[in-house]
Each structure stands twice: as structure tokens, then as C-alpha cells.
mmCIF file of C-alpha atoms in Angstrom:
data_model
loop_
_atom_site.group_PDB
_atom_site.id
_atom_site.type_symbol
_atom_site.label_atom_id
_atom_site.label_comp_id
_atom_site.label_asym_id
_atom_site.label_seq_id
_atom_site.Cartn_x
_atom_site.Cartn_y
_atom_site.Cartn_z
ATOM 1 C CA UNK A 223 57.325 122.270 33.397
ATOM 2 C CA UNK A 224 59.413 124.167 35.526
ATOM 3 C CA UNK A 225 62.167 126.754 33.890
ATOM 4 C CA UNK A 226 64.568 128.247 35.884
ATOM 5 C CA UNK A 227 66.388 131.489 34.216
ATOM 6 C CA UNK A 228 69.647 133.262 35.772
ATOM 7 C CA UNK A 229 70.230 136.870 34.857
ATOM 8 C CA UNK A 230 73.246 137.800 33.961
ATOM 9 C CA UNK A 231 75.048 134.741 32.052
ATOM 10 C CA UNK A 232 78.495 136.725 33.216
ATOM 11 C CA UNK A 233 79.336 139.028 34.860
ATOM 12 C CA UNK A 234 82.644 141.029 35.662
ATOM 13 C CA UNK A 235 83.388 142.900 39.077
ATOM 14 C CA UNK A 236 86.489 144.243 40.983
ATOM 15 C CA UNK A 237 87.747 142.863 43.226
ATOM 16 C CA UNK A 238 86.327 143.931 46.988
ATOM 17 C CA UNK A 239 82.721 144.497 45.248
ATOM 18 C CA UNK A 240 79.413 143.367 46.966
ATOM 19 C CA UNK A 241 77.245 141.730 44.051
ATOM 20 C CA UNK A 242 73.741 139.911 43.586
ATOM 21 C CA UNK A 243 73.485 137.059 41.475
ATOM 22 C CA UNK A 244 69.723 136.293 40.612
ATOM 23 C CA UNK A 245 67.550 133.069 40.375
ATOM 24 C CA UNK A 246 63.972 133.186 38.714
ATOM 25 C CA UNK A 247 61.652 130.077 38.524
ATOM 26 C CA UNK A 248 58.287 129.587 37.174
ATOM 27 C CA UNK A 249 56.542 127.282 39.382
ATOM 28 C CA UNK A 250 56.617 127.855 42.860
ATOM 29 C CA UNK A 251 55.533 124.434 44.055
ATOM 30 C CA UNK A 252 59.459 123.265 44.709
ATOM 31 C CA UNK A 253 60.856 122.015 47.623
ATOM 32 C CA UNK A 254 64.166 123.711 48.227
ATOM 33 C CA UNK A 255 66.645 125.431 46.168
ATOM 34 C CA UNK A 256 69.939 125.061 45.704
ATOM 35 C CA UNK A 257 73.026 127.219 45.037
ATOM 36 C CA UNK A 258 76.223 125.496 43.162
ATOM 37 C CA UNK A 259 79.654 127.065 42.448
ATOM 38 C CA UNK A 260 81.766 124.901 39.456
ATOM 39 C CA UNK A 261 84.991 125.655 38.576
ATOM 40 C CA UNK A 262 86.426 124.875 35.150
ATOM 41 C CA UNK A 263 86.745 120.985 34.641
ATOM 42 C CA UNK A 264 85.131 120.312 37.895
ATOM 43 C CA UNK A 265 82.267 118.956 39.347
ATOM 44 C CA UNK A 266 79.535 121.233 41.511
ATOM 45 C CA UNK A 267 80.357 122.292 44.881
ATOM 46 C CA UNK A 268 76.579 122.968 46.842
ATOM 47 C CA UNK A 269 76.987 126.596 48.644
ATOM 48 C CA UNK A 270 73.678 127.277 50.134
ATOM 49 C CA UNK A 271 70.742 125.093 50.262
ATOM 50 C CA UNK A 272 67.141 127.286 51.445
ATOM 51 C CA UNK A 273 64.084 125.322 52.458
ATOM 52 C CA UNK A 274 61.167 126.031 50.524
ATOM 53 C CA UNK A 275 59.801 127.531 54.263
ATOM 54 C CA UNK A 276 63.091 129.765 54.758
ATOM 55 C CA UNK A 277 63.662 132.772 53.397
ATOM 56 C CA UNK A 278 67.578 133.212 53.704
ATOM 57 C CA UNK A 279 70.530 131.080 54.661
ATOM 58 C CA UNK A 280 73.973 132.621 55.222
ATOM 59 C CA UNK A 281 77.641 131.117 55.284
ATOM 60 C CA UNK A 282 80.540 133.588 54.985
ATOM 61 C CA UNK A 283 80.650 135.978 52.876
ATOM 62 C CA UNK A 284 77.376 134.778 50.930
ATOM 63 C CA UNK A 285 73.978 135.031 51.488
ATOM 64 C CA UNK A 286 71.092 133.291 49.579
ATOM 65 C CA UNK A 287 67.252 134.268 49.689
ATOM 66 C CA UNK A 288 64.194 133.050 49.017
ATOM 67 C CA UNK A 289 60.878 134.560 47.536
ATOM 68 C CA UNK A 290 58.602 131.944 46.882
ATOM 69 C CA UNK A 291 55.861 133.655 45.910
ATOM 70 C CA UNK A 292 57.672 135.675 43.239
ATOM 71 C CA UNK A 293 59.529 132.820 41.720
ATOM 72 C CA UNK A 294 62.926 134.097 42.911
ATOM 73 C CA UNK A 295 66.000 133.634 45.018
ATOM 74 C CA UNK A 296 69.425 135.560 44.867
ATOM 75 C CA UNK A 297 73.332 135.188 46.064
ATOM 76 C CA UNK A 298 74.806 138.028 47.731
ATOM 77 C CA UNK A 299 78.679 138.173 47.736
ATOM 78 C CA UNK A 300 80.041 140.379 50.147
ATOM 79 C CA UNK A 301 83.623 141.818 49.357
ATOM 80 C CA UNK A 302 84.478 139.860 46.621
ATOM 81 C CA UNK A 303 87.790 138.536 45.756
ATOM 82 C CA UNK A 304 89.418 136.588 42.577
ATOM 83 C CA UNK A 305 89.211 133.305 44.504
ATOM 84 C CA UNK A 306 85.348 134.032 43.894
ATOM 85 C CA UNK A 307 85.813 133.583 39.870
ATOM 86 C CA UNK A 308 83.767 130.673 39.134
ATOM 87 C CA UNK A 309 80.655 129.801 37.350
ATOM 88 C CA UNK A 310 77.594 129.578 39.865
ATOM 89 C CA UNK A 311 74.252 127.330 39.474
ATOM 90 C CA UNK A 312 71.313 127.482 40.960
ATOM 91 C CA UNK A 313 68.772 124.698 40.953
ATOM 92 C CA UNK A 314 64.848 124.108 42.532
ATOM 93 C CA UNK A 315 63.938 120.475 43.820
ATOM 94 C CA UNK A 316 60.493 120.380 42.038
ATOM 95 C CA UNK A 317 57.570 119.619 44.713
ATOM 96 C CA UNK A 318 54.474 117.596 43.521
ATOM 97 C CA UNK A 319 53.402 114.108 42.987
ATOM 98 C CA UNK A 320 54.145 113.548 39.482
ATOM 99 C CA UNK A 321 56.753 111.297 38.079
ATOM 100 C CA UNK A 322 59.364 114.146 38.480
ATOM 101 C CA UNK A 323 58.525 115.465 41.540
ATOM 102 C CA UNK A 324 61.763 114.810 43.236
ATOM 103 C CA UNK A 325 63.791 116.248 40.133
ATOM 104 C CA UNK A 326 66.284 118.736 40.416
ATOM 105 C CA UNK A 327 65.871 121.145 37.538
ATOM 106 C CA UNK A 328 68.579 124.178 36.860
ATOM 107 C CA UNK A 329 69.528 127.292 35.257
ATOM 108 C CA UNK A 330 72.486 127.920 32.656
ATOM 109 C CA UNK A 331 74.699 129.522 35.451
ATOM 110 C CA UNK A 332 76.538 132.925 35.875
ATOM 111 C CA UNK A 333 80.100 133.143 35.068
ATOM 112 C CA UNK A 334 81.501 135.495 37.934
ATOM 113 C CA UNK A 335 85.086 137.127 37.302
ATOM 114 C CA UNK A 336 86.516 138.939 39.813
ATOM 115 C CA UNK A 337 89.603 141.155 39.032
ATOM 116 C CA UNK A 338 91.932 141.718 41.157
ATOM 117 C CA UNK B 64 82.452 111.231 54.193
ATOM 118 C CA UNK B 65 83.862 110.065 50.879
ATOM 119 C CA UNK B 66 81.710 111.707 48.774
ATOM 120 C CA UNK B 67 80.602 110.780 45.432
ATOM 121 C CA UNK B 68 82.640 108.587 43.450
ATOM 122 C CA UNK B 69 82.803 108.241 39.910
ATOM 123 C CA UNK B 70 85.168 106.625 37.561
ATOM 124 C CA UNK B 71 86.630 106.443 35.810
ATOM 125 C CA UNK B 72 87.668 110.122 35.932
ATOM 126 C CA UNK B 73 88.363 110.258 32.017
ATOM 127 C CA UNK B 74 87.565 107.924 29.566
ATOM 128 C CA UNK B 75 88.788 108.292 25.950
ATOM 129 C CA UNK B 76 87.341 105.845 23.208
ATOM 130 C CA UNK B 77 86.827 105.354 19.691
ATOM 131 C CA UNK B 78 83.486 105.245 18.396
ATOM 132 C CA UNK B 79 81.618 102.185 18.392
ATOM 133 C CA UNK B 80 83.175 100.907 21.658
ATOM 134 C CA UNK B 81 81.145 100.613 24.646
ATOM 135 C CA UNK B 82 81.397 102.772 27.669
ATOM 136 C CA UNK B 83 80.583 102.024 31.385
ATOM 137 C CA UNK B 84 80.896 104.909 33.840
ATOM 138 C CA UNK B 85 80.642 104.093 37.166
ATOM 139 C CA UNK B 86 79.138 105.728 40.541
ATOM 140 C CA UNK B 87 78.917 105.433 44.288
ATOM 141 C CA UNK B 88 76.839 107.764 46.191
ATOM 142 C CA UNK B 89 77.312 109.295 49.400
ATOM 143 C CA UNK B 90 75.855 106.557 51.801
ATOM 144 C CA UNK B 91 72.492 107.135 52.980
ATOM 145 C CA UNK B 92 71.420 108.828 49.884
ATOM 146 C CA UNK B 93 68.422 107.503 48.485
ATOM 147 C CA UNK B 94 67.954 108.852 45.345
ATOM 148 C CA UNK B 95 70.776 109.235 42.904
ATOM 149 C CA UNK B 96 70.761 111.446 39.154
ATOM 150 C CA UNK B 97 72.928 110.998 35.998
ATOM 151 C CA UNK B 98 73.526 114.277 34.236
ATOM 152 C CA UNK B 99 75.552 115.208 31.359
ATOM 153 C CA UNK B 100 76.859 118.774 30.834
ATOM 154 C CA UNK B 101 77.989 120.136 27.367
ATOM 155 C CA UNK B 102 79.010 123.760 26.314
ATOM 156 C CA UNK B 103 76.066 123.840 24.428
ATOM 157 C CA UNK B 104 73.303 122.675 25.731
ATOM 158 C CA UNK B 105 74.309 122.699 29.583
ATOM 159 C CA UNK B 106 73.458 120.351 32.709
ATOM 160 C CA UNK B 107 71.045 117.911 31.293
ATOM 161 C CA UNK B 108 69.362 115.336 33.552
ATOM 162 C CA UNK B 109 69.748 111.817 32.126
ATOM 163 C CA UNK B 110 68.030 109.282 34.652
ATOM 164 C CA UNK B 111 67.787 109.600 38.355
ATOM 165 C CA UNK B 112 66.934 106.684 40.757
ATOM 166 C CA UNK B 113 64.699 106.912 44.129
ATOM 167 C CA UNK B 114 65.386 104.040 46.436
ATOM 168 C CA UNK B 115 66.879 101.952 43.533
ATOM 169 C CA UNK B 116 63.871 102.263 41.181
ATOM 170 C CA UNK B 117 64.178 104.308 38.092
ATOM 171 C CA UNK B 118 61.627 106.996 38.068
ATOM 172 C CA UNK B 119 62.315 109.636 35.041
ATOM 173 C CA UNK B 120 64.349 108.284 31.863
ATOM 174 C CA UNK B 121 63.299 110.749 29.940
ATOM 175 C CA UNK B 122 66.047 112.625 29.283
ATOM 176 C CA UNK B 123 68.167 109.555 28.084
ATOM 177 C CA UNK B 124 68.988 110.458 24.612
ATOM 178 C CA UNK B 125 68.226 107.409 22.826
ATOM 179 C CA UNK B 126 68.283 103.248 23.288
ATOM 180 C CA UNK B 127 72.516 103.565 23.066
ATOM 181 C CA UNK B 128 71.814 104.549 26.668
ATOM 182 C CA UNK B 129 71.250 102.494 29.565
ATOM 183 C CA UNK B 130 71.677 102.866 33.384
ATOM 184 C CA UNK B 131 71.236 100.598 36.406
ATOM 185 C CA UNK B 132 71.613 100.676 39.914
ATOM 186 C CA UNK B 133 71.510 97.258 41.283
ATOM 187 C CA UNK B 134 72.007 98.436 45.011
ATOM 188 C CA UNK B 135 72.288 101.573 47.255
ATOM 189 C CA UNK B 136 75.488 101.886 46.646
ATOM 190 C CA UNK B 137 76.291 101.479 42.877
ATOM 191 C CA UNK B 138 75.035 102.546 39.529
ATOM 192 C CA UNK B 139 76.339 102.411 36.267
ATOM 193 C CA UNK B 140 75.791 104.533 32.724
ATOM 194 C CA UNK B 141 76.633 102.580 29.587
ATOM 195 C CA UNK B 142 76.699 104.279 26.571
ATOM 196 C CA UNK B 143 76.523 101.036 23.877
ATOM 197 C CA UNK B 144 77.518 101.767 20.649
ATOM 198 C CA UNK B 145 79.090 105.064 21.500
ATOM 199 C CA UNK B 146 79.296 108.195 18.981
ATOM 200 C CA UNK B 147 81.534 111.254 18.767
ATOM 201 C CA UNK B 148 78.416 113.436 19.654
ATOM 202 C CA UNK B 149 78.134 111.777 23.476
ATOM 203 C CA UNK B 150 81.647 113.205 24.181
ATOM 204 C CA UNK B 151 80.599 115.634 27.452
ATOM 205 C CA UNK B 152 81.164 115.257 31.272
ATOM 206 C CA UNK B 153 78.954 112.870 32.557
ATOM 207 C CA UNK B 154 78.532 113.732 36.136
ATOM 208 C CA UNK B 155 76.639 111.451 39.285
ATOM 209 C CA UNK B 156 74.925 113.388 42.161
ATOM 210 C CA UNK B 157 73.325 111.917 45.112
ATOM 211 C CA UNK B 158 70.676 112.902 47.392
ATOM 212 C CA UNK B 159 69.063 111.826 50.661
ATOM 213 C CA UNK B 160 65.818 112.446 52.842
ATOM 214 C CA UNK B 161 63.921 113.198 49.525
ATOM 215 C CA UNK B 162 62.096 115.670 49.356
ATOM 216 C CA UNK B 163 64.408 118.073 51.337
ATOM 217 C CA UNK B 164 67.837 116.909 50.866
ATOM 218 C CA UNK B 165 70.770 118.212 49.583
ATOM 219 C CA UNK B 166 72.533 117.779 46.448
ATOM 220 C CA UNK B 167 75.831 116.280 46.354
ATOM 221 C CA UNK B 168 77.744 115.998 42.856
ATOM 222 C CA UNK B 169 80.715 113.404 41.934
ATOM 223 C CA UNK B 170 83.891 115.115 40.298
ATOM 224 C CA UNK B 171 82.885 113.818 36.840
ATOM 225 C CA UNK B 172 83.635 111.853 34.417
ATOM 226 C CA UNK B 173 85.048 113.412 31.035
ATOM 227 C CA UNK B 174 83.837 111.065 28.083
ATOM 228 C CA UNK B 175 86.322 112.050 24.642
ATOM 229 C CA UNK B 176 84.849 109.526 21.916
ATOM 230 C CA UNK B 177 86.867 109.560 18.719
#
């Protein structure tokens, strides 16, 4: 069964810091993966989503990779700020042709804070 | 694009009363998930729907559970009797050109059961 693991559960930064959230799966037969951002008492907001044949999709100030092979993908944030706070998901569309082959499966989420 | 709709958007109950949540996805989307997120145990994945059809219950928690989604554009959770213990956001996402597509999640629906 697929696991996906995200490394740090939170993490603290000041404000105008580059960071790297990171993304680890197990099985590298997925489709695509997905990154979220939720903010407290709210549903998922879908940042990036990378093709399991891409290797990096950019909007903004974030960049996502891809490295298949390796079982992992990570968010860049350039320049942070405290608008940025947020907990962020990310989540592998499992490939296949089992019964859950189209599932979604994710990990636990970082908690970002950004001071100002 | 509206989006995906849920409602109601909170739902408080005492236990033993039945609950029906309620979801449209985005239209176009042909597969649509139920997941319910908790502080301790996280996003779980209830049931999700390809084209209508059911294809992993699995992670329904037990037979007080039930979900159907009589068209492309409906589907409905009922939790029947419910129990303090299902209090959680319930949320809806929707999906379309499966394999590839992207995920699109409803704002939630915040079950309190009493």
C-alpha cells in the first residue's frame, strides 16, 4: 500500500526566508501528485499539481518537484511571508489497475509559521 | 466555476439522530471522494465514486455509514445512528479526466454530535 511521509510536521521560519517542504512516497507507480495548502477550519486549496512525467511545476513564489524514481517531491517557497502560515498537504494519485488505483492517498501535512 | 458544494456547512446533532451531508461536484468531474479529517488520525478517505459507481468503501468505518451518488452531480453521506466519536469535518472532493486530474476539495462540513 502506498505511504506517503512529510518531514517536518512544523516548521517555523522568518519572515522573507526561502524554505523546502518535503514529500516521500513508497511506491512510485502514481499518477500525479498533488500539493494542498489548508488553513484552520477550511477546506484544501490545490497549489501545484506535477504529472507523474514532469519533473517541476512553478506558480509564484512556489515551486514543486518531482523525483519519481526516489519516491520524492518538494515545495520551495521563495521569500516567505506570514500570509504563507498554513498547514500544507501533499498527496500521490496511486497508478495501477487495482480497485484503488485512482485513489488519492496523503501525508499528515506540515504546519508552516512564518513570523513576521 | 462554482466549485464544490457541500452542506450543510455545520451540522450539530445529538446522538442517535441521523445525519445527511450533502455534495455537488465541480461539473465534469467524474470521480468524486468522501473524506473525514480529525486531529488525530488526519485526512481519512471514506468512499470515492468513479463515474457514479462506488469503487473503494473500505475506509467507511462501520454499517452506521452509507453514501450514494445517484447522478453526476449529487452524492450524499449519511451517518445513521450517529455517535459522539463521528464528530470531524467531513469534506467532498471531486476529480475529472481520471487518471490525471486534479483534485478539487468542498469547504467542509463540520459534524458536532452531542
Amino acid at each position: 500500500k502506498q505511504e506517503v511521509t512529510q518531514i517536518p510536521a512544523a516548521l517555523s521560519v522568518p519572515e522573507g526566508e526561502n524554505l523546502v517542504l518535503n514529500c516521500s512516497f513508497t511506491d512510485s507507480a502514481i499518477y500525479n501528485l498533488q500539493w494542498f495548502r489548508q488553513d484552520p477550519g477550511k477546506g484544501l486549496t490545490s497549489l501545484l499539481l506535477i504529472q507523474s512525467s514532469q519533473r517541476e511545476q512553478t506558480s509564484g513564489r512556489l515551486n514543486a518537484s518531482l523525483d519519481k524514481s526516489s519516491g520524492r517531491s518538494t515545495l520551495y517557497i521563495a521569500a516567505s511571508q506570514p500570509g504563507d502560515s498554513a498547514t500544507y498537504l501533499c498527496a500521490v494519485r496511486a497508478g495501477g489497475l487495482t480497485n484503488t488505483g485512482n485513489q488519492f492517498y496523503f501525508g499528515t501535512g506540515t504546519s508552516l509559521t512564518v513570523i513576521p | 466555476d462554482a466549485g464544490v458544494i457541500q452542506s450543510p456547512r455545520h451540522e450539530v446533532t445529538e446522538m442517535g439522530q441521523e445525519v445527511t451531508l450533502r455534495c455537488k461536484p465541480i461539473s465534469g468531474h467524474n470521480s468524486l471522494f468522501w473524506y473525514r479529517q480529525t486531529m488525530m488520525r488526519g485526512l481519512e478517505l471514506l468512499i470515492y465514486f468513479n463515474n457514479n459507481v462506488p469503487i473503494d468503501d473500505s475506509g467507511m468505518p462501520e454499517d452506521r455509514f452509507s453514501a450514494k451518488m445517484p447522478n453526476a452531480s449529487f452524492s450524499t453521506l449519511k451517518i445513521q445512528p450517529s455517535e459522539p466519536r463521528d464528530s470531524a469535518v467531513y469534506f467532498c472532493a471531486s476529480s475529472s479526466g481520471a487518471p490525471t486530474g486534479e483534485l478539487f476539495f468542498g469547504e467542509g462540513s463540520r459534524l458536532t454530535v452531542l
